[in-house]
Amino acid sequence: MGNITDKAVVLGIGETEYVRGTDKSEKQLILEAAKLACDDAGIESQSVDGVIMAVKKDKPTNEDFIGALGIRDLKFHSHIHIGGASSVSGVMQAAGLIAAGIAERVIVATGWTGYSGTVKSDPSERLVRMPATEIRRDLEFPAGLLVPIQWYSTQATRYFHETKADPKGMETIALTTREHAHLNQNAVMGGRPLTSEQYRSSPILASPFHLFDISLQTDGAAAVLVTKAGITGNHKPVYIAGGAEGHADVPDDITSRPDMLHMGISKAAPRALEMAGVTLNEIDFAEIYDCFTVTVLRQLEEIGFCARGEAPDFVKDGRISLGGELPVNTHGGLLSQAHVLGMNHVVETVRQLRGDAGKAQVKDAHIGLVTGYGDFGDGSISILHN
Amino acid sequence: MVNVSRISRPLPHIEENKLYGPYFKGLQENKLMVQNCTECGHVQWPPRDFCYKCQGNSLDWKEVQQSGKVFTYSIMYRAFDPWFKDKLPYAVVAVELEDGVRMLGSYFADDVESIEVDMPMKASFNHENKDVSVLTWVKDNTK
Ligand SMILES: [Zn+2]
């Protein structure tokens, strides 16, 4: 067991409505989610004393949070810039702060206007918060490698070549995740069926990725309130047993990585499991960051649920569906719920462990695993229990 | 309406990137240049301020061969920059050269969908203007 095990809990969760099209700013959405997390916990937002912003930009600032939540004594703040790995990494930072006695009530928040915002339409926005500007701007862009879909399509090609894994695994992820989204009231693709035929006939944007292998672009924000264990609120606490962050060798360049399949979570997962004192067969469900279908397959392998190349076999025959041995992305994920930089995965983990997941509830859920994945392979992982 | 002639290719910002200078200059001269650590001999690509292997900062440059094999690739059916729109489908290819160096380039040809991992490729140099050249790959039919 680690020094921080069970010292901190997630007491509150907050999510805005997830939509495609909003007039609200990213700042407004994120602050709303933070307030909702405090309300959900039953904790006065004025008493928050730490703010961790797992956002893509430098806004909102800590001053924005102080103003919006009425924080009376902010003792710590930080911004985390490892893309979709930032949310889970932020939860672990919060747990560390609390265990160290630096703060006791820490908001971890993120969100973006991925649909309505400017990031996708303005090329000058491409380099915002991207590591290694020179590699991107001076080597990749001139070669026609411009966006994450394309970076990860090159990685997927190598994965399928090297391991002879069955590409059908990507379809299994897309369809299973969509099935789960139908059970969620706040899922953008809920109620919109996805058949195998629709998946296969959808356009290929960058081989081997079909349209439905790619996460959604949505508007919304999510936050959690992490508190010192023992602080009571509206809900039973969900304990943070352990977690870790990890970075690939090398962290900023996928195609030059000596082992192109290496990822941050390859290092982080064993650390997290050891800290939590948990083995993989004790995990009841997993919320796995799903920017692309193949990224779920790859993380399942690097975490150690199966060997490299075996994930397509691992996920088939309902194993990762509700009712299966290891339900995955029970909320619909980034692929079919919304792209909230993985904070929606953290929120869903908490819901499951509270027993509040409604139609998507995993029976007898006691231990959940949640991951984040960002930029060029940064990884984060947390293990929570009730 | 967008005036087609005004769409320019994404080019490296050579003025803002002194670190890659010898690489850019090499492309102008139809050469592929990579970093070489004078302390431990590590051949480094992409260029960095320090040697990734020994953390020394005494980095020199050396020329590498211009042919190698496809390490990975992706065929693009959608353009995320307007210049690539009339090139679709095109491929982005990472070719492995000597010393484990993998260099990225586009591949523009009608047979783009025939690309496979391990296929032999050789460098081609697009001289865009008097200062800037861009690496692309073509099939190496001599292999
Ligand atoms: Zn060296």
Short mmCIF file of C-alpha atoms and ligand atoms in Angstrom, two decimals, chain B residues 36-42 44 50-59, ligand 1:
data_model
loop_
_atom_site.label_atom_id
_atom_site.label_comp_id
_atom_site.label_asym_id
_atom_site.label_seq_id
_atom_site.Cartn_x
_atom_site.Cartn_y
_atom_site.Cartn_z
CA ASN B 36 25.56 12.83 -33.95
CA CYS B 37 26.81 13.00 -30.35
CA THR B 38 30.56 13.64 -30.29
CA GLU B 39 30.75 12.25 -26.74
CA CYS B 40 28.98 8.90 -27.00
CA GLY B 41 28.41 8.45 -30.72
CA HIS B 42 24.60 8.33 -30.42
CA GLN B 44 19.93 11.36 -32.82
CA PHE B 50 21.05 17.53 -25.59
CA CYS B 51 22.00 13.97 -26.39
CA TYR B 52 19.08 11.78 -25.27
CA LYS B 53 21.48 8.96 -24.41
CA CYS B 54 24.31 10.65 -22.49
CA GLN B 55 22.92 14.18 -21.90
CA GLY B 56 26.01 15.70 -23.49
CA ASN B 57 25.49 18.90 -25.44
CA SER B 58 28.28 18.49 -27.93
CA LEU B 59 26.22 17.47 -30.95
ZN ZN C 1 25.71 11.24 -26.26
#
